[in-house]
CSV table of C-alpha atoms in Angstrom, one decimal:
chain,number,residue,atom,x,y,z
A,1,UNK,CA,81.6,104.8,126.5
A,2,UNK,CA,78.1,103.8,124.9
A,3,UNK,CA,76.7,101.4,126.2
A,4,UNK,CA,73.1,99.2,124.7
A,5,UNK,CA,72.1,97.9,128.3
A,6,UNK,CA,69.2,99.6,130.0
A,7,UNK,CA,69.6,99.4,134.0
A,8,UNK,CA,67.9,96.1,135.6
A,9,UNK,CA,65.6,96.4,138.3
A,10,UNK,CA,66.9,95.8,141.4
A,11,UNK,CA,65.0,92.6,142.3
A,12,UNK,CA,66.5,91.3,138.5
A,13,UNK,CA,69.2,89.4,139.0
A,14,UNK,CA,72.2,89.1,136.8
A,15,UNK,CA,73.7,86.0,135.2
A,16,UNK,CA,77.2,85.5,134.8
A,17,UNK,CA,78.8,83.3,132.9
A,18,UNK,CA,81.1,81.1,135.2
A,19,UNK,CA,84.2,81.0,132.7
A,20,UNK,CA,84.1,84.9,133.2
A,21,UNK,CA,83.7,85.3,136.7
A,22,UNK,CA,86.9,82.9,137.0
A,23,UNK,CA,89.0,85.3,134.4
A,24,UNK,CA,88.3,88.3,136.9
A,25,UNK,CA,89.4,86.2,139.3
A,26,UNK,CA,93.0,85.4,137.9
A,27,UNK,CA,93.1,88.4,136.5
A,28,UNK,CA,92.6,90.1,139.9
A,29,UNK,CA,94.8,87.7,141.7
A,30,UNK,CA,97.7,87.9,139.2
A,31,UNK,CA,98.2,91.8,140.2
A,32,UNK,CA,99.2,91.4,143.3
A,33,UNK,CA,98.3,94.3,145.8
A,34,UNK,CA,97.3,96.4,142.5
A,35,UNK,CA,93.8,97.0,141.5
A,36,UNK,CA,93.0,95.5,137.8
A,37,UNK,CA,90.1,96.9,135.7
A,38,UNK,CA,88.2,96.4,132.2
A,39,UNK,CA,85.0,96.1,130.4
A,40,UNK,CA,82.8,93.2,130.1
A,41,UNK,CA,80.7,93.1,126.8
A,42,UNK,CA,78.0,91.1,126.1
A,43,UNK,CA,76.1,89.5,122.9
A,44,UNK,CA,72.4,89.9,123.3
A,45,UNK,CA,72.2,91.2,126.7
A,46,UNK,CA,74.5,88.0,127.8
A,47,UNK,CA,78.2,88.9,129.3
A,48,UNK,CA,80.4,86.8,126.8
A,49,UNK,CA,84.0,88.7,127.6
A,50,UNK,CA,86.4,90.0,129.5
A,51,UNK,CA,88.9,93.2,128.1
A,52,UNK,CA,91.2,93.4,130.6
A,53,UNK,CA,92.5,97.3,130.3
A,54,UNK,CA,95.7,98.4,132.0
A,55,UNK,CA,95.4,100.3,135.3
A,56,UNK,CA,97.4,103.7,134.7
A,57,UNK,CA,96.2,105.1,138.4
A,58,UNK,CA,99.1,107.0,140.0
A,59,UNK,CA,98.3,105.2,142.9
A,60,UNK,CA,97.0,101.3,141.9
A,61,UNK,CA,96.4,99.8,145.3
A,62,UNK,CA,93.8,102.5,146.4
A,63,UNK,CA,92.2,103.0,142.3
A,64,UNK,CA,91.8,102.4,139.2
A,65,UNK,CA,91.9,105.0,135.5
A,66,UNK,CA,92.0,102.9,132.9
A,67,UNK,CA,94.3,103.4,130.3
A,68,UNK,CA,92.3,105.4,127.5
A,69,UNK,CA,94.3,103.9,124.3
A,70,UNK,CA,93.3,100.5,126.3
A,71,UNK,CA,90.2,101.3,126.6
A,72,UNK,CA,89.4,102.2,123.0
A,73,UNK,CA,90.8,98.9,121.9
A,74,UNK,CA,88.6,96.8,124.1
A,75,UNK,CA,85.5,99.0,122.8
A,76,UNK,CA,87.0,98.2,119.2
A,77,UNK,CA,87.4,94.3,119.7
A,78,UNK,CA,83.5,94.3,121.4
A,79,UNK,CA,82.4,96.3,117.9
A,80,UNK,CA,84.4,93.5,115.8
A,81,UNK,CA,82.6,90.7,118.3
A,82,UNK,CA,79.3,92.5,117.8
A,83,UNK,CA,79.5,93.1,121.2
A,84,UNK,CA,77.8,95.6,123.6
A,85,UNK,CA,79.3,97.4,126.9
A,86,UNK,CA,77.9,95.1,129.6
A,87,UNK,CA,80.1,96.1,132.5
A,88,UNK,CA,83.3,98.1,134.0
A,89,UNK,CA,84.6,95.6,136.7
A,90,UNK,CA,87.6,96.4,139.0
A,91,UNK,CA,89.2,95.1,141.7
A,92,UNK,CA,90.1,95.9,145.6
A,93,UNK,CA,92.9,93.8,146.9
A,94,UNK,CA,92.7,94.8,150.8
A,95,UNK,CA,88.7,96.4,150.8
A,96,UNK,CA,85.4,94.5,150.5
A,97,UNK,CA,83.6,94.8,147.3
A,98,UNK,CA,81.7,97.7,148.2
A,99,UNK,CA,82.5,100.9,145.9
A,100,UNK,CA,84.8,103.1,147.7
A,101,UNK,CA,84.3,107.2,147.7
A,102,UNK,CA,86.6,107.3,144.5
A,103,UNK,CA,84.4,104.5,142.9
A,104,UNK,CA,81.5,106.6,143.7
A,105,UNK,CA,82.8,110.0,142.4
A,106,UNK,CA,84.8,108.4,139.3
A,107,UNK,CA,80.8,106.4,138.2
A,108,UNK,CA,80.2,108.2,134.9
A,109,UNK,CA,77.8,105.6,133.1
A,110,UNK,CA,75.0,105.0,135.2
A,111,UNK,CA,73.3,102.9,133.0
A,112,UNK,CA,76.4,100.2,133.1
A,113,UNK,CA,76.7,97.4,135.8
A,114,UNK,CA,80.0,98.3,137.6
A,115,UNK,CA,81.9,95.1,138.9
A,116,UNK,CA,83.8,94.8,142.1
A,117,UNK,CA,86.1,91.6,143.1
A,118,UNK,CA,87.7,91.6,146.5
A,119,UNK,CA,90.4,89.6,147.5
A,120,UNK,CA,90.7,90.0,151.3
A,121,UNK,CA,88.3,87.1,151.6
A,122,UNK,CA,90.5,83.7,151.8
A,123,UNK,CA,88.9,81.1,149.7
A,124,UNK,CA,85.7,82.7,149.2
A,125,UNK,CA,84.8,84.7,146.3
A,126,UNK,CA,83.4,88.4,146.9
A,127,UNK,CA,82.3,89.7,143.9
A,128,UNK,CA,79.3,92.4,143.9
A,129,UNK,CA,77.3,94.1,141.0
A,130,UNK,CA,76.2,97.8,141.2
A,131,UNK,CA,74.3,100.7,139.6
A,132,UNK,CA,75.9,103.9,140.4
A,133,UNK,CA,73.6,106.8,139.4
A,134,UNK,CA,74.5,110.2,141.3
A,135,UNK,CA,76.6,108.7,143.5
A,136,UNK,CA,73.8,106.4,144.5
A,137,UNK,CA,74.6,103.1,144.9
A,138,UNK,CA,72.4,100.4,143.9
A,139,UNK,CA,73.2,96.4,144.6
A,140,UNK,CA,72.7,94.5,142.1
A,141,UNK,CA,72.2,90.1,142.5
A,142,UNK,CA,74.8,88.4,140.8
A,143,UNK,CA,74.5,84.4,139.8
A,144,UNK,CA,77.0,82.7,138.9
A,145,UNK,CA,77.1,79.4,136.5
């Protein structure tokens, strides 16, 4: 994956579209104890999007490997949109939204936001932005609206 985003600083934060935050929402409660994943691109540095890809992970409630053929199409359909890479978001149905080990050793674009929803929070939302760079992790602010 390519992406056109440089990293933000870390005192930057980043704007997300409500309407999307809300379809990684559903999308994350629809799977049940199953982590979901995708890409997020974005029109001008703005995140427009949401490409769910399927979650082929031998073991979905613990992580996520997105399903390559999956993940070409969504790159594809961002292409067609005039779209950019903005973000890889996943999901963790019984861990906060802080990246896990895997997360950590599976981070191969460090110049792309990475997303994490968590559901173990009861009618709260817990969703958290990061850079990961080396296995570094670096918090992003997240606004939504």
């Amino acid at each position: 994956m390519t992406t056109g985003t440089t990293p933000r600083s870390r005192t930057t934060a980043i704007r997300l579209p409500r309407a999307l935050v809300n379809q990684l929402l559903n999308h994350a409660q629809l799977a049940g104890n199953a982590e979901v994943c995708g890409l997020i691109g974005s029109g001008g540095g703005i995140p427009e999007r949401c490409y769910p890809v399927a979650n082929i992970a031998a073991e979905p409630t613990t992580r996520y490997d997105m399903d390559p053929r999956g993940q070409i199409d969504a790159l594809r359909a961002m292409r067609e949109h005039g779209e950019e890479l903005f973000a890889i978001y996943h999901s963790h149905p019984t861990s906060p939204a802080v990246p896990s080990a895997i997360d950590r050793d599976a981070a191969n674009y460090p110049d792309t936001l990475y997303l994490i929803v968590s559901l173990v929070t009861k009618g709260v939302l817990d969703l958290r932005g990061y850079y990961i760079r080396d296995s570094a992790i670096l918090p992003v602010e997240l606004e939504i609206g």
